Structures are given as C-alpha cells and as structure tokens.
C-alpha cells in the first residue's frame, strides 16, 4: 500500500511511501482509504514537534480524520463490504484510568492513551487501512465525501454535549450562541447550534469571501467587528480560536448563567493583562461556567454522523474547499485564505 508518512517534527521527511499492508492487529475491518482530512494537528506533527511514531518505527503514518470503504468485514459484524467507515482516533490507556475503563477515553486522565495518526499508532492516511469494528463508525451513505467531516464534527458535538450537561445544573433555556472562529470547527459548531434552534452568531476577521457566505447560508449571523460590538450578550459561547484576548472578551460579554466551551488551542505566547478579580466577581455573581473540551468518545462520533446526515449536503460539500492528490499531499498543509477543510485524495 501507499502511505502518507513523516518523522514527526522533521518536515523534510514528509513523503508518500510504499509500505506493507496493515497487520491484522490493526483491526478486523479492512478498508480502502478514500479521503484524509487535514487540520492544525497534522501541521504541528509535520512541522512543530507534536506527534509520536509507534514504538519501533521512525515514521508515523499520518491521518486522524479518516474516510474509508470496507473491502472485508468479519461475518456477523455490523459492517458489510461497501460501507463508508470513519475510524475513531483515540484508544484507551492500558492501565486503564477510570475514564478509559468506562470507554470515555476522550477524558483519559493519565495521558497513556494512544491515537491513530498522532500518538504511537499509525493513522488512516494510506490506500488501505484496518480498524477494529469496535472503533469504526458506519457513516450515513448519503454523506459521501462529506463523511470526512465526521471526526471534526465529533469534536464540536462533544463541546455542545458538555455545555448542555453543565446547563442542566438548573433550568436550561439558552437563546443565543456565539461561535468564535469560522474555520471548519467554528462552522461545524455553528451548524450544531442552528440545529438546536438557537440564534447563532459567528465571529471571524474575514470581511468577505466564503466564510460570511457559509454562515449566512446556514441561517446564522456573521460578525467581523469584534465581540464588544456584537450588540448582545450570548448565553453560550463556543470558543474555537484559542486566542486569550478573544476568550477574555467572550467572558466579559457573556450573559447571566452563560457557559463558554473551549475547543481551540494555538501556540501564541503573548501575555495579556487581565483584571482577574473582576472577572471572578462577574462569573460568581452571574453563575457563569467555562469548560475545556478535547477529543471525542464513540457517542460523539454517532452524534456527529446524525447531525451531518440531517444537514444540507451541498452546504457541507462547500466546506471541503480543496482536494489534494496523495502524491503531492504536503500542499494540503498550506491553507489558502478561503480554505475551510482541505482533504487528501487517497485514491488518486
Ligand atoms: Zn483534526
Ligand atoms: Zn485513560
């Protein structure tokens, strides 16, 4: 098989390699790789020192955002030849910690989890991959290529679930939601907010182009003028940028009983001055909550599959702004200004 490989943190090693077909130990489902989605994590692994190859290997096969088609499934499994499949990224730690023991590996507390395409396990970025049926999601067949969005949608499905669970501490009656950042995570978070019947607002810096268009098409409102000029106090915020000043502005703008879900990170090191006692006072007096959220359990993939299946398919397809052939996959690491989700075509 052909595989997308890199020695983590050495961009000069990023290549396409001929490798032996995946071992049976990788799982009972054999799939043709169709698409691999690319995000900031892949850029970090290739260029910035994140990521770990499996023990005994220098290279890591990339690819945590996956889409494949089953070519062989064990008799009696829930899968059949031809099914579209997305592989779960994380595997529980071997100890296991209380969360992994409960199949909530997304909450792993000891850091010994592994991740396909990121941490000590080869990814799905190859012309053939295997995955355990217990760690595979059968994508709704009508999604087609848009099923590559299931993994990033699962990330935001978890954020929404976490905010809702916190909201259940008392009467939960949100009306407005603010999403900061109009990249794939922000747009998918906004979609899930619209599907919940909320008045959704998306904030980014672009003044024109595809981002404002996609926001308007989904029935949300686009802003590019900063949080202070929103003109309302959001009940819920999904913060997708990881920028300290944006988080602070969002906190300052938050409505009484409001909840902020954090799902973005970046490598900025700038320091900002914060009147933290005053932020504390506001949060106490207004019963506000902030929650961080990373990765996803199986149920979040299932929620994502359902959310995407009930979304407008042409709108979802517009999120995939570039499809790069496997042989020139490193081009997918450089996003253009109007790129939302860039994918690699594993069959070209
Ligand atoms: Zn990703
Ligand atoms: Zn664990």
Short mmCIF file of C-alpha atoms and ligand atoms in Angstrom, two decimals:
data_model
loop_
_atom_site.label_atom_id
_atom_site.label_comp_id
_atom_site.label_asym_id
_atom_site.label_seq_id
_atom_site.Cartn_x
_atom_site.Cartn_y
_atom_site.Cartn_z
CA UNK A 1 0.00 0.00 0.00
CA UNK A 2 0.93 3.65 -0.34
CA UNK A 3 1.05 5.68 2.87
CA UNK A 4 1.50 9.30 3.90
CA UNK A 5 4.41 9.33 6.32
CA UNK A 6 6.54 11.74 8.28
CA UNK A 7 9.16 11.55 11.00
CA UNK A 8 7.41 13.83 13.50
CA UNK A 9 8.99 17.28 13.70
CA UNK A 10 11.04 16.86 10.51
CA UNK A 11 9.09 18.38 7.63
CA UNK A 12 11.84 17.30 5.19
CA UNK A 13 10.80 13.66 5.74
CA UNK A 14 7.15 14.22 4.74
CA UNK A 15 6.56 11.84 1.86
CA UNK A 16 4.49 9.05 0.31
CA UNK A 17 5.98 5.62 0.92
CA UNK A 18 5.32 2.07 -0.23
CA UNK A 19 4.61 0.04 2.91
CA UNK A 20 3.41 -3.47 3.75
CA UNK A 21 -0.37 -3.77 4.08
CA UNK A 22 -1.58 -3.14 7.65
CA UNK A 23 -1.21 -6.04 10.13
CA UNK A 24 -4.29 -7.91 11.38
CA UNK A 25 -3.57 -6.43 14.80
CA UNK A 26 -4.79 -3.07 13.46
CA UNK A 27 -8.36 -4.39 13.34
CA UNK A 28 -10.85 -6.77 11.79
CA UNK A 29 -12.21 -4.33 9.19
CA UNK A 30 -10.16 -3.87 6.03
CA UNK A 31 -10.87 -0.63 4.18
CA UNK A 32 -9.74 1.21 1.09
CA UNK A 33 -8.65 4.65 2.21
CA UNK A 34 -10.74 7.29 0.40
CA UNK A 35 -10.00 10.66 1.99
CA UNK A 36 -7.85 12.04 4.78
CA UNK A 37 -8.79 15.37 6.33
CA UNK A 38 -6.01 17.76 7.29
CA UNK A 39 -6.06 20.10 10.28
CA UNK A 40 -3.69 22.03 12.51
CA UNK A 41 -2.68 18.84 14.31
CA UNK A 42 -1.16 17.44 11.09
CA UNK A 43 0.74 20.69 10.57
CA UNK A 44 2.00 20.52 14.17
CA UNK A 45 3.14 16.91 13.72
CA UNK A 46 4.90 17.64 10.46
CA UNK A 47 6.49 20.94 11.35
CA UNK A 48 6.28 21.79 15.03
CA UNK A 49 7.29 18.80 17.10
CA UNK A 50 3.96 17.28 18.09
CA UNK A 51 3.21 13.60 17.41
CA UNK A 52 4.90 10.29 18.20
CA UNK A 53 5.66 7.39 15.87
CA UNK A 54 4.74 3.87 17.03
CA UNK A 55 7.36 2.04 19.10
CA UNK A 56 9.99 0.56 16.80
CA UNK A 57 9.24 2.92 13.91
CA UNK A 58 10.79 6.23 12.96
CA UNK A 59 7.96 7.26 10.70
CA UNK A 60 4.35 7.87 11.59
CA UNK A 61 1.57 7.28 9.06
CA UNK A 62 -0.49 10.45 9.35
CA UNK A 63 -4.27 10.70 9.23
CA UNK A 64 -6.69 11.02 12.15
CA UNK A 65 -9.58 12.47 10.11
CA UNK A 66 -10.49 9.42 8.05
CA UNK A 67 -12.89 8.07 5.48
CA UNK A 68 -12.65 4.57 4.03
CA UNK A 69 -14.77 1.96 2.29
CA UNK A 70 -14.97 -1.55 3.73
CA UNK A 71 -13.47 -4.24 1.49
CA UNK A 72 -13.57 -7.03 4.07
CA UNK A 73 -15.59 -7.41 7.27
CA UNK A 74 -15.93 -10.40 9.58
CA UNK A 75 -19.14 -12.41 9.22
CA UNK A 76 -21.66 -11.39 11.83
CA UNK A 77 -20.21 -7.90 12.31
CA UNK A 78 -22.31 -4.76 11.89
CA UNK A 79 -20.31 -3.89 8.79
CA UNK A 80 -20.57 -5.05 5.18
CA UNK A 81 -18.39 -4.66 2.11
CA UNK A 82 -19.03 -1.22 0.61
CA UNK A 83 -19.89 0.58 3.86
CA UNK A 84 -18.40 4.02 4.34
CA UNK A 85 -16.40 3.99 7.55
CA UNK A 86 -14.74 6.58 9.79
CA UNK A 87 -12.16 5.35 12.30
CA UNK A 88 -12.15 6.57 15.89
CA UNK A 89 -8.92 8.40 16.70
CA UNK A 90 -8.15 7.58 20.33
CA UNK A 91 -7.65 4.23 22.09
CA UNK A 92 -7.90 3.85 25.87
CA UNK A 93 -4.80 3.66 28.01
CA UNK A 94 -3.73 0.15 29.10
CA UNK A 95 -3.99 0.77 32.87
CA UNK A 96 -6.88 1.83 32.43
CA UNK A 97 -7.80 5.05 34.22
CA UNK A 98 -11.40 5.31 35.49
CA UNK A 99 -12.50 7.18 32.36
CA UNK A 100 -10.87 4.82 29.85
CA UNK A 101 -12.32 1.87 31.80
CA UNK A 102 -15.72 3.44 31.08
CA UNK A 103 -14.99 3.91 27.34
CA UNK A 104 -14.60 7.65 27.87
CA UNK A 105 -11.07 7.70 26.51
CA UNK A 106 -11.60 11.32 25.49
CA UNK A 107 -11.35 12.13 29.22
CA UNK A 108 -8.23 9.99 29.84
CA UNK A 109 -6.54 11.23 32.98
CA UNK A 110 -3.12 9.59 32.85
CA UNK A 111 -2.02 10.57 29.34
CA UNK A 112 -1.20 6.98 28.35
CA UNK A 113 -3.89 6.82 25.65
CA UNK A 114 -2.77 6.34 22.05
CA UNK A 115 -4.16 8.00 18.92
CA UNK A 116 -4.26 6.90 15.29
CA UNK A 117 -2.10 9.22 13.22
CA UNK A 118 -0.99 11.29 16.22
CA UNK A 119 0.34 9.32 19.17
CA UNK A 120 2.13 5.96 18.92
CA UNK A 121 -0.29 4.45 16.38
CA UNK A 122 -0.21 4.70 12.61
CA UNK A 123 -3.01 6.77 11.14
CA UNK A 124 -5.53 6.21 8.40
CA UNK A 125 -3.62 8.07 5.66
CA UNK A 126 -2.95 5.10 3.39
CA UNK A 127 -4.52 3.45 0.35
CA UNK A 128 -5.54 0.55 2.64
CA UNK A 129 -6.17 0.65 6.38
CA UNK A 130 -7.53 -1.63 9.05
CA UNK A 131 -9.63 -0.63 12.04
CA UNK A 132 -11.34 -2.60 14.81
CA UNK A 133 -15.13 -2.75 14.27
CA UNK A 134 -15.47 -1.51 17.87
CA UNK A 135 -13.64 1.64 16.84
CA UNK A 136 -15.32 2.22 13.49
CA UNK A 137 -18.33 4.42 12.74
CA UNK A 138 -20.60 3.49 9.85
CA UNK A 139 -21.12 6.79 8.04
CA UNK A 140 -24.52 7.64 6.62
CA UNK A 141 -24.05 6.60 2.96
CA UNK A 142 -25.72 9.73 1.60
CA UNK A 143 -22.91 11.85 3.03
CA UNK A 144 -20.37 10.56 0.50
CA UNK A 145 -17.16 12.63 0.67
CA UNK A 146 -18.73 14.88 3.33
CA UNK A 147 -18.37 11.98 5.78
CA UNK A 148 -14.75 13.12 6.13
CA UNK A 149 -16.27 15.85 8.33
CA UNK A 150 -17.49 13.35 10.93
CA UNK A 151 -14.32 13.47 13.05
CA UNK A 152 -14.10 17.29 13.32
CA UNK A 153 -17.87 17.39 13.88
CA UNK A 154 -17.46 14.88 16.72
CA UNK A 155 -15.06 17.37 18.36
CA UNK A 156 -17.78 20.01 18.46
CA UNK A 157 -20.55 17.51 19.28
CA UNK A 158 -18.64 16.86 22.48
CA UNK A 159 -18.35 20.59 23.26
CA UNK A 160 -22.11 21.01 22.80
CA UNK A 161 -22.83 17.99 24.96
CA UNK A 162 -20.53 19.26 27.72
CA UNK A 163 -22.14 22.71 27.72
CA UNK A 164 -25.60 21.17 27.80
CA UNK A 165 -24.69 18.91 30.70
CA UNK A 166 -23.46 21.94 32.63
CA UNK A 167 -26.61 23.79 31.62
CA UNK A 168 -28.70 21.04 33.23
CA UNK A 169 -27.50 22.22 36.67
CA UNK A 170 -30.64 24.43 36.65
CA UNK A 171 -33.29 25.49 34.14
CA UNK A 172 -31.54 25.40 30.77
CA UNK A 173 -33.03 27.96 28.40
CA UNK A 174 -30.36 29.39 26.07
CA UNK A 175 -31.47 31.57 23.15
CA UNK A 176 -28.26 32.93 21.64
CA UNK A 177 -24.93 31.33 20.89
CA UNK A 178 -21.67 32.91 19.77
CA UNK A 179 -19.05 30.89 17.91
CA UNK A 180 -15.60 32.47 17.62
CA UNK A 181 -13.63 31.50 14.51
CA UNK A 182 -15.15 30.50 11.17
CA UNK A 183 -12.81 27.66 10.26
CA UNK A 184 -14.08 24.06 10.00
CA UNK A 185 -14.50 23.74 13.78
CA UNK A 186 -16.32 27.07 14.10
CA UNK A 187 -18.63 26.44 11.15
CA UNK A 188 -19.48 22.92 12.31
CA UNK A 189 -20.06 24.18 15.87
CA UNK A 190 -22.39 26.83 14.45
CA UNK A 191 -24.25 24.19 12.43
CA UNK A 192 -24.92 22.19 15.59
CA UNK A 193 -26.16 25.37 17.29
CA UNK A 194 -28.55 26.15 14.41
CA UNK A 195 -29.79 22.55 14.54
CA UNK A 196 -30.62 23.15 18.22
CA UNK A 197 -32.89 26.06 17.25
CA UNK A 198 -30.56 28.72 18.69
CA UNK A 199 -29.94 32.20 17.32
CA UNK A 200 -26.32 31.58 16.27
CA UNK A 201 -23.69 34.25 15.62
CA UNK A 202 -20.25 33.54 14.17
CA UNK A 203 -17.31 35.90 14.65
CA UNK A 204 -14.20 35.93 12.49
CA UNK A 205 -11.92 38.55 10.95
CA UNK A 206 -12.65 37.93 7.25
CA UNK A 207 -14.78 40.71 5.78
CA UNK A 208 -15.84 38.84 2.65
CA UNK A 209 -15.39 35.52 0.85
CA UNK A 210 -16.65 32.06 1.63
CA UNK A 211 -16.85 32.34 5.45
CA UNK A 212 -19.59 35.02 5.63
CA UNK A 213 -21.41 33.22 2.79
CA UNK A 214 -21.40 29.85 4.55
CA UNK A 215 -22.56 31.44 7.81
CA UNK A 216 -25.45 33.20 6.08
CA UNK A 217 -26.41 30.06 4.15
CA UNK A 218 -26.80 28.04 7.34
CA UNK A 219 -29.11 30.67 8.83
CA UNK A 220 -26.64 32.21 11.28
CA UNK A 221 -25.35 35.79 11.55
CA UNK A 222 -21.78 36.72 10.65
CA UNK A 223 -19.72 39.34 12.54
CA UNK A 224 -16.21 40.65 11.84
CA UNK A 225 -16.18 43.65 14.12
CA UNK A 226 -15.07 42.15 17.45
CA UNK A 227 -17.02 40.76 20.38
CA UNK A 228 -17.51 44.17 22.02
CA UNK A 229 -19.57 45.26 19.02
CA UNK A 230 -21.87 42.22 18.93
CA UNK A 231 -24.79 44.16 20.36
CA UNK A 232 -26.00 41.30 22.58
CA UNK A 233 -24.84 39.04 25.40
CA UNK A 234 -24.59 35.39 24.31
CA UNK A 235 -25.98 32.64 26.52
CA UNK A 236 -23.47 30.16 25.12
CA UNK A 237 -20.04 30.61 23.52
CA UNK A 238 -18.06 28.03 21.61
CA UNK A 239 -14.53 29.44 21.59
CA UNK A 240 -12.61 27.92 18.70
CA UNK A 241 -9.62 30.23 18.30
CA UNK A 242 -7.65 29.67 21.50
CA UNK A 243 -6.69 33.37 21.48
CA UNK A 244 -6.50 34.74 25.02
CA UNK A 245 -7.93 38.17 24.22
CA UNK A 246 -10.90 36.63 22.39
CA UNK A 247 -11.61 34.37 25.37
CA UNK A 248 -11.43 37.33 27.73
CA UNK A 249 -13.71 39.43 25.52
CA UNK A 250 -16.15 36.49 25.29
CA UNK A 251 -16.18 36.12 29.08
CA UNK A 252 -16.81 39.83 29.50
CA UNK A 253 -19.72 39.70 27.04
CA UNK A 254 -21.30 36.51 28.44
CA UNK A 255 -24.92 36.62 29.63
CA UNK A 256 -26.04 35.67 33.16
CA UNK A 257 -25.94 31.87 33.63
CA UNK A 258 -23.83 31.71 30.47
CA UNK A 259 -21.48 28.87 29.55
CA UNK A 260 -18.29 29.01 27.49
CA UNK A 261 -16.98 25.85 25.80
CA UNK A 262 -13.29 25.98 24.86
CA UNK A 263 -12.15 23.78 21.98
CA UNK A 264 -9.41 25.77 20.25
CA UNK A 265 -5.70 25.93 21.01
CA UNK A 266 -2.79 27.68 19.39
CA UNK A 267 0.88 28.27 20.07
CA UNK A 268 0.70 32.01 20.77
CA UNK A 269 2.80 33.12 23.74
CA UNK A 270 1.61 36.72 24.03
CA UNK A 271 0.72 37.94 27.51
CA UNK A 272 -2.36 39.99 28.23
CA UNK A 273 -3.19 41.96 31.32
CA UNK A 274 -6.39 40.76 32.98
CA UNK A 275 -8.28 42.21 35.95
CA UNK A 276 -8.86 38.63 37.10
CA UNK A 277 -10.55 39.52 40.39
CA UNK A 278 -13.11 41.48 38.45
CA UNK A 279 -13.65 38.57 36.01
CA UNK A 280 -14.03 36.29 39.02
CA UNK A 281 -16.60 38.64 40.56
CA UNK A 282 -18.61 38.72 37.35
CA UNK A 283 -18.56 34.92 36.99
CA UNK A 284 -19.60 34.33 40.60
CA UNK A 285 -22.40 36.87 40.56
CA UNK A 286 -23.71 35.60 37.21
CA UNK A 287 -23.37 31.81 37.74
CA UNK A 288 -21.14 31.53 34.69
CA UNK A 289 -19.15 28.45 33.67
CA UNK A 290 -16.20 27.70 31.41
CA UNK A 291 -15.37 24.19 30.23
CA UNK A 292 -12.47 22.87 28.17
CA UNK A 293 -13.11 20.01 25.77
CA UNK A 294 -10.80 17.80 23.71
CA UNK A 295 -11.13 14.69 21.57
CA UNK A 296 -14.31 12.59 21.45
CA UNK A 297 -15.84 9.35 22.66
CA UNK A 298 -17.78 6.99 20.43
CA UNK A 299 -21.12 8.64 21.21
CA UNK A 300 -19.83 11.97 19.88
CA UNK A 301 -19.00 10.39 16.51
CA UNK A 302 -22.51 8.98 16.40
CA UNK A 303 -23.97 12.39 17.25
CA UNK A 304 -21.79 13.89 14.50
CA UNK A 305 -22.92 11.33 11.92
CA UNK A 306 -26.57 12.12 12.69
CA UNK A 307 -26.02 15.89 12.69
CA UNK A 308 -24.30 15.81 9.31
CA UNK A 309 -26.92 13.47 7.85
CA UNK A 310 -29.63 15.99 8.69
CA UNK A 311 -27.65 19.00 7.39
CA UNK A 312 -27.87 20.46 3.89
CA UNK A 313 -25.48 18.30 1.83
CA UNK A 314 -24.44 20.97 -0.73
CA UNK A 315 -23.57 23.27 2.21
CA UNK A 316 -21.43 20.53 3.79
CA UNK A 317 -19.71 19.88 0.47
CA UNK A 318 -18.77 23.58 0.22
CA UNK A 319 -16.77 23.18 3.44
CA UNK A 320 -14.37 20.94 1.54
CA UNK A 321 -12.57 23.66 -0.38
CA UNK A 322 -9.60 21.69 -1.69
CA UNK A 323 -8.84 18.08 -2.57
CA UNK A 324 -5.13 17.38 -2.95
CA UNK A 325 -3.79 14.21 -4.66
CA UNK A 326 -1.93 11.83 -2.37
CA UNK A 327 1.38 12.15 -4.24
CA UNK A 328 1.52 15.92 -3.56
CA UNK A 329 -0.14 15.79 -0.12
CA UNK A 330 2.22 18.26 1.56
CA UNK A 331 0.40 21.01 -0.39
CA UNK A 332 -2.52 20.30 1.93
CA UNK A 333 -0.51 21.69 4.87
CA UNK A 334 -0.66 25.22 3.47
CA UNK A 335 -4.17 26.58 3.76
CA UNK A 336 -5.28 29.40 1.48
CA UNK A 337 -7.26 32.32 2.90
CA UNK A 338 -10.52 30.93 1.59
CA UNK A 339 -9.82 27.32 2.52
CA UNK A 340 -12.08 25.69 5.08
CA UNK A 341 -11.39 21.94 5.10
CA UNK A 342 -8.58 20.62 2.92
CA UNK A 343 -8.58 16.88 2.23
CA UNK A 344 -6.17 14.43 0.63
CA UNK A 345 -7.49 12.07 -2.03
CA UNK A 346 -6.04 8.66 -1.15
CA UNK A 347 -7.24 7.11 -4.41
CA UNK A 348 -5.56 9.48 -6.88
ZN1 LIG B 1 -8.09 17.13 13.07
ZN1 LIG B 2 -7.16 6.74 30.50
#
